[in-house]
Amino acid sequence: MIGNSLFSLLANVDIRRREELRTDAEALGKICVSPQARYLFVSDYTVAVDEKSPVFSPRFFTYSEVEQNGIFRETLGNANYLGSVDDLHYFSCDTTTIVRNLREKALLAGIEAKKLGDGGCRPKTRDRVLHPDTEIWGGLAWGSIRNLAPEWTPAEAGLAVEAVALNNMWRSARFCAECGAKIEVQNSGWNGACQRGHLLFPRTDLAVIMAITDDDDRLLLAHNGNWEQGRYSVVAGFVEAGETPEAAVRREVFEETQIRVGEVTYAGSQPWPFPKSLMLGYRGRVAQGASTRVIPDGVEITEAAFFSREEFMVALEERRVMVPGRSSIAYMLISDWAGEDLTRFISW
């Protein structure tokens, strides 16, 4: 923890986004073919990773390497500019359609995806398998940033998150919301415009996620009915129109558990491009004099309860409760409350 604010693994500050270059076609045109240019391939929520790396780091290609790649070369024309780190400039290429087509053809042919680690060779870090869903398509390994990012450098994680966020934005915003005309992406991925001149910019949906405690410092944890049995997390939800994040914290907790929240304080934030959210983390206390009887809404939340630290640690040891992945701010809020590193309890 830094001060009173949680440090997010995905909230990187090492990237210079270089907004002045986005509209400078001449300068960017020279940079993108230079030896300082690096390209990251993105497919849905995965990025190309280096299967030779012990932590499956993002695999960044030079311009010449992309040019020589017969399958993915065509994506160069629509590359998004991510910014610079040290002396290198980073771009991302949307390969989603290509990878989906490869996967569909394989499925129709009855060919299963080749997964990293097949044949008994599954590299591990800290005794944990890092790549349960990492697959090989088009001769490249594709890995989920949710699972792998905790082992990457801050710059690697930040670039991957930015790339996935831009990719998701433009795949879901192909037509103008005002007139229905097709959207053309401009300025190297940082705005779009339709034929009638309506502008669109990469959008972020605000969501709140909160560690709520009672007077005994017990933590409120909830189980979503769509999750696997035993998976618990802190309560979260989207900020509604005309609503402050603090009001959203109180509303979401009451709607899902019937617990009234009083004091609310900001804890930290995290980009979460699944598909395009910004998670605002909060700590809150049950309102003075309010009941601590938890009543799940029965629709989204099917189980919820307050846990003391002792109860929580026993439940973890007995595998009755599973914690969120280490790349999430939910994990950070829970481990901060618990006062210890909980990674030994994470099971992919």
mmCIF file of C-alpha atoms in Angstrom:
data_model
loop_
_atom_site.group_PDB
_atom_site.id
_atom_site.type_symbol
_atom_site.label_atom_id
_atom_site.label_comp_id
_atom_site.label_asym_id
_atom_site.label_seq_id
_atom_site.Cartn_x
_atom_site.Cartn_y
_atom_site.Cartn_z
ATOM 1 C CA MET A 1 0.000 0.000 0.000
ATOM 2 C CA ILE A 2 1.254 3.499 -0.854
ATOM 3 C CA GLY A 3 -0.041 5.958 1.734
ATOM 4 C CA ASN A 4 -3.765 5.346 1.990
ATOM 5 C CA SER A 5 -4.110 4.357 -1.659
ATOM 6 C CA LEU A 6 -3.859 0.844 -3.057
ATOM 7 C CA PHE A 7 -1.274 0.331 -5.787
ATOM 8 C CA SER A 8 -2.865 -1.302 -8.821
ATOM 9 C CA LEU A 9 -0.815 -3.764 -10.851
ATOM 10 C CA LEU A 10 -2.513 -2.570 -14.037
ATOM 11 C CA ALA A 11 -2.449 1.186 -13.309
ATOM 12 C CA ASN A 12 0.906 1.871 -14.945
ATOM 13 C CA VAL A 13 2.506 5.312 -14.911
ATOM 14 C CA ASP A 14 5.658 4.460 -16.893
ATOM 15 C CA ILE A 15 4.077 4.929 -20.331
ATOM 16 C CA ARG A 16 4.342 8.330 -22.026
ATOM 17 C CA ARG A 17 1.152 8.423 -24.061
ATOM 18 C CA ARG A 18 2.531 11.150 -26.370
ATOM 19 C CA GLU A 19 -0.751 12.765 -27.311
ATOM 20 C CA GLU A 20 1.093 15.251 -29.541
ATOM 21 C CA LEU A 21 2.098 12.428 -31.900
ATOM 22 C CA ARG A 22 -1.390 11.004 -32.414
ATOM 23 C CA THR A 23 -2.379 13.750 -34.859
ATOM 24 C CA ASP A 24 1.067 14.138 -36.440
ATOM 25 C CA ALA A 25 0.743 11.716 -39.341
ATOM 26 C CA GLU A 26 4.152 12.597 -40.780
ATOM 27 C CA ALA A 27 6.064 12.029 -37.544
ATOM 28 C CA LEU A 28 4.132 8.891 -36.632
ATOM 29 C CA GLY A 29 4.571 7.551 -40.158
ATOM 30 C CA LYS A 30 8.330 7.675 -39.714
ATOM 31 C CA ILE A 31 8.226 6.229 -36.203
ATOM 32 C CA CYS A 32 6.053 3.239 -37.086
ATOM 33 C CA VAL A 33 8.616 1.874 -39.584
ATOM 34 C CA SER A 34 11.677 2.775 -37.519
ATOM 35 C CA PRO A 35 13.875 0.364 -35.509
ATOM 36 C CA GLN A 36 12.365 1.937 -32.366
ATOM 37 C CA ALA A 37 8.829 0.738 -33.197
ATOM 38 C CA ARG A 38 7.355 -2.270 -31.402
ATOM 39 C CA TYR A 39 4.040 -4.006 -32.134
ATOM 40 C CA LEU A 40 1.763 -6.018 -29.861
ATOM 41 C CA PHE A 41 -0.903 -8.314 -31.335
ATOM 42 C CA VAL A 42 -4.283 -8.317 -29.568
ATOM 43 C CA SER A 43 -7.086 -10.872 -29.884
ATOM 44 C CA ASP A 44 -10.187 -10.282 -27.766
ATOM 45 C CA TYR A 45 -8.890 -10.204 -24.160
ATOM 46 C CA THR A 46 -5.566 -11.886 -24.956
ATOM 47 C CA VAL A 47 -2.235 -10.668 -26.318
ATOM 48 C CA ALA A 48 0.593 -12.465 -28.067
ATOM 49 C CA VAL A 49 3.030 -13.707 -25.433
ATOM 50 C CA ASP A 50 6.577 -15.019 -25.490
ATOM 51 C CA GLU A 51 6.283 -18.738 -24.786
ATOM 52 C CA LYS A 52 10.026 -18.895 -24.038
ATOM 53 C CA SER A 53 9.704 -16.373 -21.227
ATOM 54 C CA PRO A 54 9.325 -17.939 -17.750
ATOM 55 C CA VAL A 55 6.404 -15.567 -17.061
ATOM 56 C CA PHE A 56 5.013 -15.448 -20.638
ATOM 57 C CA SER A 57 5.680 -11.739 -21.090
ATOM 58 C CA PRO A 58 3.932 -9.847 -23.910
ATOM 59 C CA ARG A 59 5.710 -10.464 -27.195
ATOM 60 C CA PHE A 60 6.588 -7.224 -28.963
ATOM 61 C CA PHE A 61 7.511 -7.399 -32.653
ATOM 62 C CA THR A 62 9.624 -5.051 -34.745
ATOM 63 C CA TYR A 63 8.147 -3.579 -37.912
ATOM 64 C CA SER A 64 10.217 -5.897 -40.104
ATOM 65 C CA GLU A 65 9.061 -8.942 -38.123
ATOM 66 C CA VAL A 66 5.412 -7.993 -38.648
ATOM 67 C CA GLU A 67 6.072 -7.302 -42.334
ATOM 68 C CA GLN A 68 7.456 -10.807 -42.737
ATOM 69 C CA ASN A 69 4.489 -12.424 -40.980
ATOM 70 C CA GLY A 70 2.166 -13.635 -43.710
ATOM 71 C CA ILE A 71 -0.844 -14.105 -41.419
ATOM 72 C CA PHE A 72 -0.852 -10.904 -39.368
ATOM 73 C CA ARG A 73 0.898 -8.445 -41.707
ATOM 74 C CA GLU A 74 -2.404 -6.979 -42.897
ATOM 75 C CA THR A 75 -3.152 -5.594 -39.416
ATOM 76 C CA LEU A 76 -0.335 -3.019 -39.693
ATOM 77 C CA GLY A 77 -2.603 -0.621 -41.580
ATOM 78 C CA ASN A 78 -4.875 -0.111 -38.561
ATOM 79 C CA ALA A 79 -2.323 -0.086 -35.746
ATOM 80 C CA ASN A 80 -3.094 1.967 -32.627
ATOM 81 C CA TYR A 81 -0.351 4.090 -31.074
ATOM 82 C CA LEU A 82 0.093 3.321 -27.370
ATOM 83 C CA GLY A 83 2.951 5.688 -26.506
ATOM 84 C CA SER A 84 6.608 5.366 -25.608
ATOM 85 C CA VAL A 85 8.663 3.748 -22.876
ATOM 86 C CA ASP A 86 12.309 4.818 -22.741
ATOM 87 C CA ASP A 87 13.419 5.063 -26.393
ATOM 88 C CA LEU A 88 10.857 2.659 -27.867
ATOM 89 C CA HIS A 89 7.454 3.465 -29.376
ATOM 90 C CA TYR A 90 4.648 0.933 -28.987
ATOM 91 C CA PHE A 91 1.717 0.086 -31.255
ATOM 92 C CA SER A 92 -1.053 -2.508 -31.052
ATOM 93 C CA CYS A 93 -2.667 -4.468 -33.884
ATOM 94 C CA ASP A 94 -6.144 -6.002 -33.795
ATOM 95 C CA THR A 95 -5.819 -9.640 -34.847
ATOM 96 C CA THR A 96 -9.129 -10.747 -33.323
ATOM 97 C CA THR A 97 -10.863 -11.643 -36.590
ATOM 98 C CA ILE A 98 -7.859 -13.597 -37.853
ATOM 99 C CA VAL A 99 -7.501 -15.614 -34.647
ATOM 100 C CA ARG A 100 -11.256 -16.252 -34.437
ATOM 101 C CA ASN A 101 -11.232 -17.563 -38.016
ATOM 102 C CA LEU A 102 -8.287 -19.842 -37.262
ATOM 103 C CA ARG A 103 -10.078 -21.159 -34.194
ATOM 104 C CA GLU A 104 -13.340 -21.692 -36.110
ATOM 105 C CA LYS A 105 -11.615 -23.555 -38.948
ATOM 106 C CA ALA A 106 -9.851 -25.782 -36.443
ATOM 107 C CA LEU A 107 -13.115 -26.475 -34.631
ATOM 108 C CA LEU A 108 -14.866 -27.441 -37.875
ATOM 109 C CA ALA A 109 -11.960 -29.738 -38.706
ATOM 110 C CA GLY A 110 -12.140 -31.356 -35.288
ATOM 111 C CA ILE A 111 -8.751 -29.993 -34.228
ATOM 112 C CA GLU A 112 -8.379 -28.947 -30.605
ATOM 113 C CA ALA A 113 -6.372 -25.905 -29.602
ATOM 114 C CA LYS A 114 -2.759 -26.541 -28.715
ATOM 115 C CA LYS A 115 -2.172 -25.251 -25.207
ATOM 116 C CA LEU A 116 1.146 -24.243 -23.732
ATOM 117 C CA GLY A 117 2.399 -26.943 -21.439
ATOM 118 C CA ASP A 118 0.829 -29.855 -23.351
ATOM 119 C CA GLY A 119 2.940 -32.956 -22.980
ATOM 120 C CA GLY A 120 3.689 -32.441 -19.323
ATOM 121 C CA CYS A 121 5.946 -29.407 -19.694
ATOM 122 C CA ARG A 122 4.101 -26.612 -17.898
ATOM 123 C CA PRO A 123 6.449 -23.898 -16.651
ATOM 124 C CA LYS A 124 5.538 -22.577 -13.238
ATOM 125 C CA THR A 125 6.367 -19.549 -11.144
ATOM 126 C CA ARG A 126 5.960 -19.634 -7.367
ATOM 127 C CA ASP A 127 4.513 -23.139 -7.775
ATOM 128 C CA ARG A 128 1.538 -21.800 -9.713
ATOM 129 C CA VAL A 129 0.662 -22.587 -13.307
ATOM 130 C CA LEU A 130 0.441 -19.233 -15.045
ATOM 131 C CA HIS A 131 -1.244 -20.090 -18.306
ATOM 132 C CA PRO A 132 -4.309 -22.339 -18.033
ATOM 133 C CA ASP A 133 -5.934 -20.746 -21.092
ATOM 134 C CA THR A 134 -2.837 -19.880 -23.150
ATOM 135 C CA GLU A 135 -3.283 -21.285 -26.650
ATOM 136 C CA ILE A 136 -1.329 -21.434 -29.904
ATOM 137 C CA TRP A 137 -2.945 -19.901 -32.997
ATOM 138 C CA GLY A 138 -1.233 -18.752 -36.176
ATOM 139 C CA GLY A 139 2.095 -19.908 -34.790
ATOM 140 C CA LEU A 140 1.852 -17.535 -31.809
ATOM 141 C CA ALA A 141 0.984 -18.056 -28.154
ATOM 142 C CA TRP A 142 -1.953 -16.022 -26.812
ATOM 143 C CA GLY A 143 -2.310 -15.330 -23.098
ATOM 144 C CA SER A 144 -4.873 -13.639 -20.858
ATOM 145 C CA ILE A 145 -3.692 -10.484 -19.126
ATOM 146 C CA ARG A 146 -5.986 -11.327 -16.196
ATOM 147 C CA ASN A 147 -3.866 -14.367 -15.370
ATOM 148 C CA LEU A 148 -0.418 -13.326 -16.526
ATOM 149 C CA ALA A 149 -0.131 -9.591 -15.803
ATOM 150 C CA PRO A 150 0.838 -9.980 -12.110
ATOM 151 C CA GLU A 151 4.161 -11.485 -13.223
ATOM 152 C CA TRP A 152 4.922 -8.835 -15.860
ATOM 153 C CA THR A 153 6.756 -5.550 -15.438
ATOM 154 C CA PRO A 154 4.532 -2.482 -14.837
ATOM 155 C CA ALA A 155 5.265 -1.232 -18.361
ATOM 156 C CA GLU A 156 4.412 -4.595 -19.959
ATOM 157 C CA ALA A 157 1.144 -4.853 -18.026
ATOM 158 C CA GLY A 158 0.247 -1.224 -18.727
ATOM 159 C CA LEU A 159 0.862 -1.522 -22.463
ATOM 160 C CA ALA A 160 -1.160 -4.740 -22.669
ATOM 161 C CA VAL A 161 -4.100 -3.197 -20.782
ATOM 162 C CA GLU A 162 -4.052 -0.091 -22.977
ATOM 163 C CA ALA A 163 -3.911 -2.226 -26.123
ATOM 164 C CA VAL A 164 -6.827 -4.439 -25.064
ATOM 165 C CA ALA A 165 -8.893 -1.407 -23.988
ATOM 166 C CA LEU A 166 -8.496 0.325 -27.361
ATOM 167 C CA ASN A 167 -9.130 -2.921 -29.200
ATOM 168 C CA ASN A 168 -12.363 -3.579 -27.313
ATOM 169 C CA MET A 169 -13.522 -0.004 -27.785
ATOM 170 C CA TRP A 170 -13.339 0.028 -31.553
ATOM 171 C CA ARG A 171 -14.659 -3.491 -32.012
ATOM 172 C CA SER A 172 -17.822 -2.509 -30.111
ATOM 173 C CA ALA A 173 -18.241 0.975 -31.642
ATOM 174 C CA ARG A 174 -18.396 0.398 -35.374
ATOM 175 C CA PHE A 175 -21.378 2.625 -36.060
ATOM 176 C CA CYS A 176 -22.322 6.133 -34.958
ATOM 177 C CA ALA A 177 -24.765 6.207 -32.050
ATOM 178 C CA GLU A 178 -26.323 9.436 -33.380
ATOM 179 C CA CYS A 179 -26.914 8.638 -37.053
ATOM 180 C CA GLY A 180 -25.955 4.991 -37.588
ATOM 181 C CA ALA A 181 -23.200 5.723 -40.117
ATOM 182 C CA LYS A 182 -20.005 3.691 -40.079
ATOM 183 C CA ILE A 183 -17.278 4.911 -37.721
ATOM 184 C CA GLU A 184 -13.785 5.425 -39.114
ATOM 185 C CA VAL A 185 -11.014 5.271 -36.524
ATOM 186 C CA GLN A 186 -8.645 8.248 -36.632
ATOM 187 C CA ASN A 187 -5.547 9.626 -34.912
ATOM 188 C CA SER A 188 -3.956 6.230 -34.455
ATOM 189 C CA GLY A 189 -6.822 4.827 -32.411
ATOM 190 C CA TRP A 190 -7.684 7.812 -30.228
ATOM 191 C CA ASN A 191 -10.884 9.042 -31.838
ATOM 192 C CA GLY A 192 -13.407 8.022 -34.440
ATOM 193 C CA ALA A 193 -15.719 9.945 -36.747
ATOM 194 C CA CYS A 194 -18.635 9.097 -39.002
ATOM 195 C CA GLN A 195 -19.251 10.549 -42.474
ATOM 196 C CA ARG A 196 -21.482 13.237 -40.947
ATOM 197 C CA GLY A 197 -18.739 14.462 -38.670
ATOM 198 C CA HIS A 198 -19.938 13.074 -35.357
ATOM 199 C CA LEU A 199 -16.922 12.388 -33.135
ATOM 200 C CA LEU A 200 -16.398 9.456 -30.812
ATOM 201 C CA PHE A 201 -13.613 8.958 -28.290
ATOM 202 C CA PRO A 202 -12.472 5.852 -26.386
ATOM 203 C CA ARG A 203 -14.929 5.489 -23.531
ATOM 204 C CA THR A 204 -14.493 4.194 -20.024
ATOM 205 C CA ASP A 205 -17.383 2.912 -17.909
ATOM 206 C CA LEU A 206 -17.052 3.767 -14.223
ATOM 207 C CA ALA A 207 -17.567 0.966 -11.724
ATOM 208 C CA VAL A 208 -17.154 0.912 -7.957
ATOM 209 C CA ILE A 209 -15.757 -1.933 -5.890
ATOM 210 C CA MET A 210 -15.748 -1.735 -2.118
ATOM 211 C CA ALA A 211 -14.387 -3.342 1.011
ATOM 212 C CA ILE A 212 -17.211 -2.885 3.544
ATOM 213 C CA THR A 213 -16.498 -3.580 7.213
ATOM 214 C CA ASP A 214 -18.605 -3.479 10.375
ATOM 215 C CA ASP A 215 -17.743 -2.186 13.855
ATOM 216 C CA ASP A 216 -15.835 -5.425 14.551
ATOM 217 C CA ASP A 217 -13.804 -4.903 11.355
ATOM 218 C CA ARG A 218 -15.373 -7.943 9.711
ATOM 219 C CA LEU A 219 -15.308 -7.821 5.911
ATOM 220 C CA LEU A 220 -18.423 -8.233 3.752
ATOM 221 C CA LEU A 221 -17.863 -10.838 1.029
ATOM 222 C CA ALA A 222 -20.360 -12.013 -1.571
ATOM 223 C CA HIS A 223 -20.788 -14.894 -4.011
ATOM 224 C CA ASN A 224 -22.280 -14.222 -7.441
ATOM 225 C CA GLY A 225 -24.631 -16.945 -8.648
ATOM 226 C CA ASN A 226 -22.752 -17.173 -11.952
ATOM 227 C CA TRP A 227 -19.424 -17.931 -10.279
ATOM 228 C CA GLU A 228 -17.960 -21.309 -9.434
ATOM 229 C CA GLN A 229 -18.770 -22.601 -5.972
ATOM 230 C CA GLY A 230 -16.632 -21.054 -3.246
ATOM 231 C CA ARG A 231 -15.553 -17.990 -5.158
ATOM 232 C CA TYR A 232 -16.121 -14.835 -3.112
ATOM 233 C CA SER A 233 -15.259 -11.202 -3.608
ATOM 234 C CA VAL A 234 -16.138 -7.751 -2.368
ATOM 235 C CA VAL A 235 -19.290 -6.095 -3.723
ATOM 236 C CA ALA A 236 -19.012 -4.167 -7.003
ATOM 237 C CA GLY A 237 -21.282 -2.433 -9.493
ATOM 238 C CA PHE A 238 -21.543 0.275 -12.135
ATOM 239 C CA VAL A 239 -22.040 3.967 -11.447
ATOM 240 C CA GLU A 240 -25.437 4.997 -12.818
ATOM 241 C CA ALA A 241 -26.315 8.155 -14.747
ATOM 242 C CA GLY A 242 -26.202 11.286 -12.594
ATOM 243 C CA GLU A 243 -24.717 9.390 -9.650
ATOM 244 C CA THR A 244 -21.508 9.950 -7.693
ATOM 245 C CA PRO A 245 -19.209 6.975 -7.038
ATOM 246 C CA GLU A 246 -19.801 7.331 -3.282
ATOM 247 C CA ALA A 247 -23.562 7.141 -3.786
ATOM 248 C CA ALA A 248 -23.068 4.123 -6.048
ATOM 249 C CA VAL A 249 -21.129 2.366 -3.269
ATOM 250 C CA ARG A 250 -24.012 2.784 -0.830
ATOM 251 C CA ARG A 251 -26.694 1.896 -3.384
ATOM 252 C CA GLU A 252 -24.977 -1.239 -4.729
ATOM 253 C CA VAL A 253 -24.208 -2.644 -1.277
ATOM 254 C CA PHE A 254 -27.784 -2.109 -0.099
ATOM 255 C CA GLU A 255 -29.334 -3.503 -3.299
ATOM 256 C CA GLU A 256 -27.246 -6.668 -3.171
ATOM 257 C CA THR A 257 -27.006 -7.344 0.578
ATOM 258 C CA GLN A 258 -29.456 -5.015 2.408
ATOM 259 C CA ILE A 259 -26.518 -3.546 4.342
ATOM 260 C CA ARG A 260 -26.585 0.226 4.837
ATOM 261 C CA VAL A 261 -23.200 1.909 4.416
ATOM 262 C CA GLY A 262 -22.206 5.134 6.144
ATOM 263 C CA GLU A 263 -18.628 6.411 5.845
ATOM 264 C CA VAL A 264 -16.980 5.872 2.446
ATOM 265 C CA THR A 265 -13.339 6.624 1.570
ATOM 266 C CA TYR A 266 -11.445 6.283 -1.701
ATOM 267 C CA ALA A 267 -8.801 3.523 -1.798
ATOM 268 C CA GLY A 268 -7.440 3.370 -5.347
ATOM 269 C CA SER A 269 -8.347 2.668 -8.963
ATOM 270 C CA GLN A 270 -7.636 0.217 -11.734
ATOM 271 C CA PRO A 271 -8.274 0.029 -15.479
ATOM 272 C CA TRP A 272 -10.231 -3.134 -16.218
ATOM 273 C CA PRO A 273 -10.705 -3.479 -19.994
ATOM 274 C CA PHE A 274 -13.204 -6.355 -19.859
ATOM 275 C CA PRO A 275 -14.605 -4.746 -21.875
ATOM 276 C CA LYS A 276 -13.914 -1.086 -20.920
ATOM 277 C CA SER A 277 -14.259 -0.327 -17.223
ATOM 278 C CA LEU A 278 -12.363 1.785 -14.721
ATOM 279 C CA MET A 279 -12.677 0.263 -11.267
ATOM 280 C CA LEU A 280 -12.825 2.789 -8.427
ATOM 281 C CA GLY A 281 -11.908 1.104 -5.159
ATOM 282 C CA TYR A 282 -13.433 2.237 -1.860
ATOM 283 C CA ARG A 283 -13.429 1.313 1.787
ATOM 284 C CA GLY A 284 -16.699 1.729 3.667
ATOM 285 C CA ARG A 285 -18.201 1.155 7.104
ATOM 286 C CA VAL A 286 -21.644 -0.081 8.030
ATOM 287 C CA ALA A 287 -23.778 2.931 8.966
ATOM 288 C CA GLN A 288 -23.912 3.694 12.688
ATOM 289 C CA GLY A 289 -26.732 1.766 14.331
ATOM 290 C CA ALA A 290 -27.559 -0.156 11.130
ATOM 291 C CA SER A 291 -28.190 -3.896 11.109
ATOM 292 C CA THR A 292 -25.414 -6.264 10.051
ATOM 293 C CA ARG A 293 -27.877 -8.947 9.007
ATOM 294 C CA VAL A 294 -26.940 -9.807 5.432
ATOM 295 C CA ILE A 295 -29.777 -10.590 2.989
ATOM 296 C CA PRO A 296 -28.512 -11.489 -0.524
ATOM 297 C CA ASP A 297 -30.703 -10.227 -3.352
ATOM 298 C CA GLY A 298 -31.064 -13.821 -4.615
ATOM 299 C CA VAL A 299 -30.664 -12.718 -8.215
ATOM 300 C CA GLU A 300 -27.094 -11.563 -8.708
ATOM 301 C CA ILE A 301 -25.789 -12.366 -5.225
ATOM 302 C CA THR A 302 -26.781 -15.781 -3.871
ATOM 303 C CA GLU A 303 -24.530 -15.881 -0.789
ATOM 304 C CA ALA A 304 -22.990 -13.136 1.338
ATOM 305 C CA ALA A 305 -21.636 -12.787 4.853
ATOM 306 C CA PHE A 306 -19.326 -10.826 7.128
ATOM 307 C CA PHE A 307 -16.022 -12.581 7.852
ATOM 308 C CA SER A 308 -13.617 -11.942 10.688
ATOM 309 C CA ARG A 309 -9.957 -12.322 9.732
ATOM 310 C CA GLU A 310 -9.771 -15.605 11.610
ATOM 311 C CA GLU A 311 -12.915 -16.960 9.932
ATOM 312 C CA PHE A 312 -11.657 -15.827 6.542
ATOM 313 C CA MET A 313 -8.223 -17.427 6.899
ATOM 314 C CA VAL A 314 -9.731 -20.707 8.120
ATOM 315 C CA ALA A 315 -12.130 -20.724 5.151
ATOM 316 C CA LEU A 316 -9.186 -20.162 2.801
ATOM 317 C CA GLU A 317 -7.134 -22.927 4.393
ATOM 318 C CA GLU A 318 -10.072 -25.324 4.120
ATOM 319 C CA ARG A 319 -10.687 -24.266 0.496
ATOM 320 C CA ARG A 320 -14.253 -23.227 1.260
ATOM 321 C CA VAL A 321 -13.486 -19.745 -0.062
ATOM 322 C CA MET A 322 -11.414 -18.705 -3.084
ATOM 323 C CA VAL A 323 -9.927 -15.238 -3.524
ATOM 324 C CA PRO A 324 -10.003 -13.195 -6.762
ATOM 325 C CA GLY A 325 -7.015 -13.189 -9.120
ATOM 326 C CA ARG A 326 -3.966 -11.164 -8.142
ATOM 327 C CA SER A 327 -4.317 -8.747 -11.066
ATOM 328 C CA SER A 328 -7.632 -7.428 -9.708
ATOM 329 C CA ILE A 329 -8.238 -4.554 -7.333
ATOM 330 C CA ALA A 330 -10.667 -6.896 -5.539
ATOM 331 C CA TYR A 331 -7.680 -9.002 -4.489
ATOM 332 C CA MET A 332 -5.825 -5.895 -3.337
ATOM 333 C CA LEU A 333 -8.745 -4.694 -1.206
ATOM 334 C CA ILE A 334 -9.151 -8.113 0.405
ATOM 335 C CA SER A 335 -5.448 -8.746 1.027
ATOM 336 C CA ASP A 336 -5.039 -5.216 2.406
ATOM 337 C CA TRP A 337 -7.822 -5.892 4.915
ATOM 338 C CA ALA A 338 -6.386 -9.324 5.745
ATOM 339 C CA GLY A 339 -2.971 -7.771 6.294
ATOM 340 C CA GLU A 340 -1.045 -10.399 4.365
ATOM 341 C CA ASP A 341 -0.149 -11.787 0.958
ATOM 342 C CA LEU A 342 -2.836 -14.264 -0.126
ATOM 343 C CA THR A 343 -1.301 -15.465 -3.390
ATOM 344 C CA ARG A 344 -0.740 -18.970 -2.009
ATOM 345 C CA PHE A 345 -4.514 -19.403 -2.014
ATOM 346 C CA ILE A 346 -5.010 -18.410 -5.655
ATOM 347 C CA SER A 347 -5.879 -21.321 -7.913
ATOM 348 C CA TRP A 348 -6.078 -20.783 -11.641
#
